[in-house]
Each structure stands twice: as C-alpha cells, then as structure tokens.
XYZ file of C-alpha atoms in Angstrom:
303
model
C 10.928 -36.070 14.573
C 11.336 -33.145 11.848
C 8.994 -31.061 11.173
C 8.311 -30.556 7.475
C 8.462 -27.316 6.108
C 5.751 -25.022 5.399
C 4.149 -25.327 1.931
C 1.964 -21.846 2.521
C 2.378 -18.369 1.159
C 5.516 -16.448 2.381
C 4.667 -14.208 4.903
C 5.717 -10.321 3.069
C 5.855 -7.181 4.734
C 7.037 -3.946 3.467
C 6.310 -0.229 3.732
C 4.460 2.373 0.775
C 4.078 5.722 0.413
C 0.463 6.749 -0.355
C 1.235 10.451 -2.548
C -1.201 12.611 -4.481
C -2.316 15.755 -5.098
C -4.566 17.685 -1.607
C -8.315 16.438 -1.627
C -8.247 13.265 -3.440
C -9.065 10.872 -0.994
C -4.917 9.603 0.279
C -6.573 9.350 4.155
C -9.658 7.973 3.262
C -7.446 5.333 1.717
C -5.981 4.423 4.243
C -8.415 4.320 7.019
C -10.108 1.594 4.411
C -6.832 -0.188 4.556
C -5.834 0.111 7.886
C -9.433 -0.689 8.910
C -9.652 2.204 11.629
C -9.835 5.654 11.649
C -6.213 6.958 12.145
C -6.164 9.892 9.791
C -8.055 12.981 9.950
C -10.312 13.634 6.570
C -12.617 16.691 5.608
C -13.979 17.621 2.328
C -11.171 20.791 2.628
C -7.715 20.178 0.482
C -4.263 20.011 2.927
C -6.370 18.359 5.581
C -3.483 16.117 6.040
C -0.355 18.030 7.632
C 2.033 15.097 8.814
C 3.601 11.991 7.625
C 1.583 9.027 9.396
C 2.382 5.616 9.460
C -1.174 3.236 9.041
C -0.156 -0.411 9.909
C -2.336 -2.745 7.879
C -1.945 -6.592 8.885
C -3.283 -9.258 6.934
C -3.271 -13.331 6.802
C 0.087 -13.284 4.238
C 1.275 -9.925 5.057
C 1.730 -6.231 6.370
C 1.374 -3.085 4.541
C 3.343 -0.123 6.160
C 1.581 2.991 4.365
C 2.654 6.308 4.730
C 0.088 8.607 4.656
C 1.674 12.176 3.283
C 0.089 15.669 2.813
C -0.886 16.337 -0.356
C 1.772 17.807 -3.081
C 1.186 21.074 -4.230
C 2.291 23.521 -6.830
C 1.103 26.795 -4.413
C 3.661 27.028 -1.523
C 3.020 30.511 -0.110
C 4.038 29.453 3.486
C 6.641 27.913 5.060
C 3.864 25.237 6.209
C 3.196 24.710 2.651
C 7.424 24.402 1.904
C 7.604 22.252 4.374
C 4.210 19.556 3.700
C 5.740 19.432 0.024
C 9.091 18.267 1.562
C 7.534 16.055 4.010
C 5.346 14.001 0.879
C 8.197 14.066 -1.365
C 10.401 12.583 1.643
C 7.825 9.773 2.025
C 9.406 7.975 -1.076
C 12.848 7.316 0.806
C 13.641 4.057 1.664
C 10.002 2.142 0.798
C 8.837 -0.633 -0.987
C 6.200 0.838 -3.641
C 4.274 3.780 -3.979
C 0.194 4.308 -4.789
C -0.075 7.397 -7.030
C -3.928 8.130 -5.613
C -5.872 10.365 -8.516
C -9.603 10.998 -8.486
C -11.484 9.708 -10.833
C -12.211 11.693 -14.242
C -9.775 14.262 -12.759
C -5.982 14.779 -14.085
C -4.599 18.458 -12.812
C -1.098 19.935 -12.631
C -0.610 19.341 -8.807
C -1.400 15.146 -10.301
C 1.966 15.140 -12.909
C 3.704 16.399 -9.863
C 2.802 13.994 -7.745
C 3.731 11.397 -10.512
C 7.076 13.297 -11.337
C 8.063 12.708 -7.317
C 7.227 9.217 -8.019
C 8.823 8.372 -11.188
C 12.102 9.781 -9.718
C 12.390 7.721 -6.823
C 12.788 4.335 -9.286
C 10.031 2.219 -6.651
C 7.719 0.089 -8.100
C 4.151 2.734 -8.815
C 0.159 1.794 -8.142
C -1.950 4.007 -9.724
C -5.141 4.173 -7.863
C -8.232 5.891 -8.994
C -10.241 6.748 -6.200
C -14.025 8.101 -6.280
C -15.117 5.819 -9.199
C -18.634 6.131 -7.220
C -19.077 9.290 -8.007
C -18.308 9.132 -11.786
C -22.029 8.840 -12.879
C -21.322 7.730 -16.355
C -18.834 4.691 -15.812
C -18.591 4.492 -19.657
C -15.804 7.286 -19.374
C -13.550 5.249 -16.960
C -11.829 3.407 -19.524
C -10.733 6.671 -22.092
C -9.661 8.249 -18.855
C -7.497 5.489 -17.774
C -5.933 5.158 -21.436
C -5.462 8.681 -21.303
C -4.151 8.956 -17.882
C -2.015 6.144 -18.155
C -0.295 7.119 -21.914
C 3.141 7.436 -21.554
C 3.108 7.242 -18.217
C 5.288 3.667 -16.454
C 2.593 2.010 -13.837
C 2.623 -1.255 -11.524
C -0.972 -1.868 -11.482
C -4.171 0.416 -12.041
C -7.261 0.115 -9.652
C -10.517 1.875 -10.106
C -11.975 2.072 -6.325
C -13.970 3.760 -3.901
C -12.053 4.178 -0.647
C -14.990 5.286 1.407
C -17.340 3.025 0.142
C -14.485 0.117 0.481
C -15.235 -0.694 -3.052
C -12.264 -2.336 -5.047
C -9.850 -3.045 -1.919
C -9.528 -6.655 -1.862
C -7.293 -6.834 -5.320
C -5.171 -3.578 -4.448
C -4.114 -5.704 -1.223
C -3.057 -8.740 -3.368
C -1.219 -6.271 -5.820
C 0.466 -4.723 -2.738
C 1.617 -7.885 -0.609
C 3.099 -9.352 -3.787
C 5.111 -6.030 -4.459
C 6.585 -6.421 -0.874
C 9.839 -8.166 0.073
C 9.340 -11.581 1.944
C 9.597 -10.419 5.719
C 8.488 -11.626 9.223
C 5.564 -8.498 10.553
C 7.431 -5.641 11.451
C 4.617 -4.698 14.161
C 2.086 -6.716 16.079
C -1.281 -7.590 14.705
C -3.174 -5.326 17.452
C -0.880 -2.116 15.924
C -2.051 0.332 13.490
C -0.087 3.135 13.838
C 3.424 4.410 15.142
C 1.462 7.704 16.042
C 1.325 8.204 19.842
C -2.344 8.937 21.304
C -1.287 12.338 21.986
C -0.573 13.099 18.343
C -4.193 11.497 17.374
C -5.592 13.665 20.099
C -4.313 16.823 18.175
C -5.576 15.435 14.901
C -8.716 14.895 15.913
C -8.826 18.165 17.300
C -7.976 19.819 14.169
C -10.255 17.809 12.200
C -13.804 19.716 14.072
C -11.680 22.724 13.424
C -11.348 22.071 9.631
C -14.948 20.696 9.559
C -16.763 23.337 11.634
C -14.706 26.853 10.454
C -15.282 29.355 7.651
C -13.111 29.051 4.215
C -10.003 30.262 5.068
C -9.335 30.108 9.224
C -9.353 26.579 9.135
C -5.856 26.823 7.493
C -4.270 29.445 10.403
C -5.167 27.288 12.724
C -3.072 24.525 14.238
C -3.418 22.544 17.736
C -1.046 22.031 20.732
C -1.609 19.108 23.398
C -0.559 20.709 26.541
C -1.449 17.799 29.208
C -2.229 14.221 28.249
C -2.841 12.463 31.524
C -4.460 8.916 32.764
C -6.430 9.558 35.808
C -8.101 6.123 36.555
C -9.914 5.013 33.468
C -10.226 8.362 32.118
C -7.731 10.444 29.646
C -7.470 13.795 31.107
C -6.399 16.296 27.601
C -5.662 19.954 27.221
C -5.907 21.639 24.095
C -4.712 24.777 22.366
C -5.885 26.086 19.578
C -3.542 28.168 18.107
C -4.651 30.915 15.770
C -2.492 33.444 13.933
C -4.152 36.775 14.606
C -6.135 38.702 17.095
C -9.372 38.610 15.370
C -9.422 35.118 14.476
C -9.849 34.316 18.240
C -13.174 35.221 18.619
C -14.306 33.196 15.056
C -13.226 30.128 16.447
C -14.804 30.818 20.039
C -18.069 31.800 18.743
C -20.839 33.333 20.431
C -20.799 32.807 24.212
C -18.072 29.784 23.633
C -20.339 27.936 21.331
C -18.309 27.098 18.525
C -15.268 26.210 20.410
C -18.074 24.120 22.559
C -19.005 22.309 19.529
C -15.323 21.777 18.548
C -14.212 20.401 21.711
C -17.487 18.127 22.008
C -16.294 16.420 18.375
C -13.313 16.204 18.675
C -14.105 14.200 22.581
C -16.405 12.226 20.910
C -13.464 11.314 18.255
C -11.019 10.284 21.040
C -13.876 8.211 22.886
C -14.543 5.588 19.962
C -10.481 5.926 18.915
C -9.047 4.963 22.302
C -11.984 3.371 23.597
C -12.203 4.947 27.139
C -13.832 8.338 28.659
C -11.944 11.489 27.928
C -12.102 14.920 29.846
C -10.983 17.291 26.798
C -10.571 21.002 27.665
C -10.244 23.384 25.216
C -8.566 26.685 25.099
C -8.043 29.118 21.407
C -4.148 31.572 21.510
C -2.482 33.774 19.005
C 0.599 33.138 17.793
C 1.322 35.596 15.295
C 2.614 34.290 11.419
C 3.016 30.862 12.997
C 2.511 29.013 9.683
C 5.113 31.087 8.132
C 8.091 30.725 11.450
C 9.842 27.684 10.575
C 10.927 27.294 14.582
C 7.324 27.780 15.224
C 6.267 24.890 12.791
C 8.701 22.788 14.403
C 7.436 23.550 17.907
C 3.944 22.692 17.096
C 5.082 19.195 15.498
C 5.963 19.738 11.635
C 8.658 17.936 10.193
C 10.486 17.484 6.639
C-alpha cells in the first residue's frame, strides 16, 4: 500500500545573523526566541563578546540565529577590532539577517550596522525592539517612516524582546525566509556552545552586573577545570584583570565582592544545566590583555 504524500507545511530550516549596534537588546532577542537563557545580558553596551549560535525549533521549522557583539564605530582595542570583525563575519554564508534597533533611537553605530547588512545582498528584518518603553506609541509610526526611508527592508516588527511582546509574527516572517530543509539539530538543542563556554559567560555576566563603570570591560574569564564528579559539576574560574590595582576592586573587602560574583554566577549554572555546581573563583593580572591579539585568542576570541 502507498502512502500518500504529505499535504502539510514544508518543514524550513536555515540560519540568521542577529546584528546591531551594543545595548539594544540582540541577546535579549534571542533568549525570547530560543526560549532559554543562552546569552549573557546587562544593561552595560559590548556585553556580548562572541559569536553564539541560539537553536530555535519550532512545529514547521528551525531558526539558527547568530547572536554577534554589537558593531561599533569606537575600536580603541584590539578586543574592540576584533568583536567588529566577528559581527560583520556573522553575515557569511546565512539565510537572512534581523537589523535589531531600539525603539525611537537611530545613531551612527545603527547605519553601520545596516551598511554591514546591505552589503552582504541577504534578505534584511528590521526589528524594533523596546516598543514598551516608548511611552507615547503615537511616535512609532513617524519613526518607522523615517527609519525605514530609503533604506531596502524584508519585514519591520515593533516588539518587546523581554516582555516577549510581538514574537509570534517575526517567527512566521523568519521560517518563510528560510530554505526548505530537514532540522539541522535536534529539538532538545539550543546551542552549539559547550557548557564550559556558558560557564565563562555566566561568569562574566555578575562581573558586568556587579563592577564599577569601567573594570567591567578589563575583565575577561578563563575556565580552568570543568569536571563531573557524580551529579555535581566541579568549575574553576579565573578572573582575569588587566592591572595590579584592579585586583583588589573585583575582590572586595574581605573577598566579598568576588563572593557575591561567584555565588551568581553558581546560581546561573544551577538553573542552566540543571544540576549542583561547586564554582571556585580566583581574580589574575594579565597585563594589556584586551589589547594582545595572542592573548585574546588564548582566552577564546575569534574573528
């Protein structure tokens, strides 16, 4: 007996880079998508160092975003050089793009974002993100007209990422952008991130959160020992810190800021890989780091 073909949706899967100026909401994005916490946010700009893969599976489809660090015109550092090159890389190779903007907001570091875009010839989302915290929604629709003028775009979506406002039709909008494909990873998967990277992050993240201004950015974090001992995750960290005097900042008084730190960041891992964790915590200098391209490279950063 045959079996008659399917009369349902094609199944599509394809991959997008997620690109936008630091601070507008790129990882917020897509944590809502992904439906789990996989990148690090803060309220602090450049929170996002790496390219990360979120893995969003749906009923007729899987979105392959690529979260980026945030393009910027200021590139003092070799870190800087190198996040620029590793968001503008991000456009290689994928399916579509989302342009992410905040809402009632259009700066320089935006029109380079869109310039990276428009140069790579993929289909381009714009999304607006933070529409909740435009008061007067009356001045949405000049700002879109405005944004938009003269400027070539897929689709536009007003949303709020971390209220999970305005999701369902950016999903729709993506799947039917995306090539007709069998899932490229299970349905259980949601990143290509290993634990021990997400460790790190999550790390940094109580650094970024819990430090002054400026340290936050001359820090970076090292996983020295990632071990399963029964049913618990055994971690060392390293803080890394790129002078002398910094050390005792992140430290604190009697150990109680790195305390704090280490406590988060524990309590990150927990709920992320769902098991105990035994995190210890220890802060080194290594001098310019953020400016030593080998350096960079040893800690993780890549093009």
């Amino acid at each position: 007996m045959n079996t008659p073909p399917s009369t349902g949706p094609a199944f599509r899967a394809g991959t997008i880079a997620v690109l936008g100026r630091p601070n507008v909401g790129k990882s917020t994005l897509v944590n809502a998508l992904v439906g789990a916490k996989i990148s690090i946010v803060s309220p602090r700009p450049q929170t996002t160092r790496h390219r990360l893969l979120g893995i969003a599976t749906f009923p007729d489809g899987q979105l392959m975003l690529v979260d980026t660090p945030g393009i910027h015109g200021a590139q003092k550092r070799a870190m800087n050089r190198m996040m620029n090159r590793a968001a503008r890389g991000a456009v290689e190779g994928v399916d579509a793009a989302l342009l992410v903007i905040e809402a009632g907001r259009w700066e320089e570091d935006d029109a380079l974002a869109y310039q990276a875009l428009k140069a790579s010839g993929v289909p381009c989302v714009l999304v607006i993100n933070k529409v909740d915290k435009v008061p007067d929604k009356g001045k949405l629709l000049p700002f879109i007209a405005e944004v938009t003028r003269e400027r070539e775009f897929s689709a536009v979506y007003p949303l709020s990422a971390l209220k999970k406002k305005g999701l369902d039709g950016l999903v729709k909008t993506l799947l039917a952008l995306m090539p007709e494909s069998e899932a490229h990873y299970a349905e259980d998967e949601i990143t290509d991130r290993s634990e021990r990277f997400l460790a790190g992050e999550l790390v940094r993240e109580q650094l970024m959160l819990r430090l002054g201004e400026e340290l936050p950015y001359s820090t970076t974090v090292e996983i020295e020992k990632f071990e399963l001992d029964g049913e618990m995750l055994r971690i060392a960290a390293v803080v890394w810190v790129e002078r002398e005097g910094q050390k005792p900042i992140v430290i604190g008084k009697g150990g109680t800021r790195l305390k704090a730190i280490s406590t988060g960041a524990r309590l990150g891992m927990e709920g992320l890989f769902g098991r105990k964790v035994f995190l210890e915590t220890w802060c080194r200098v290594r001098e310019g780091w953020s400016d030593d391209e080998a350096a960079l490279r040893r800690f993780g950063y890549s093009d």
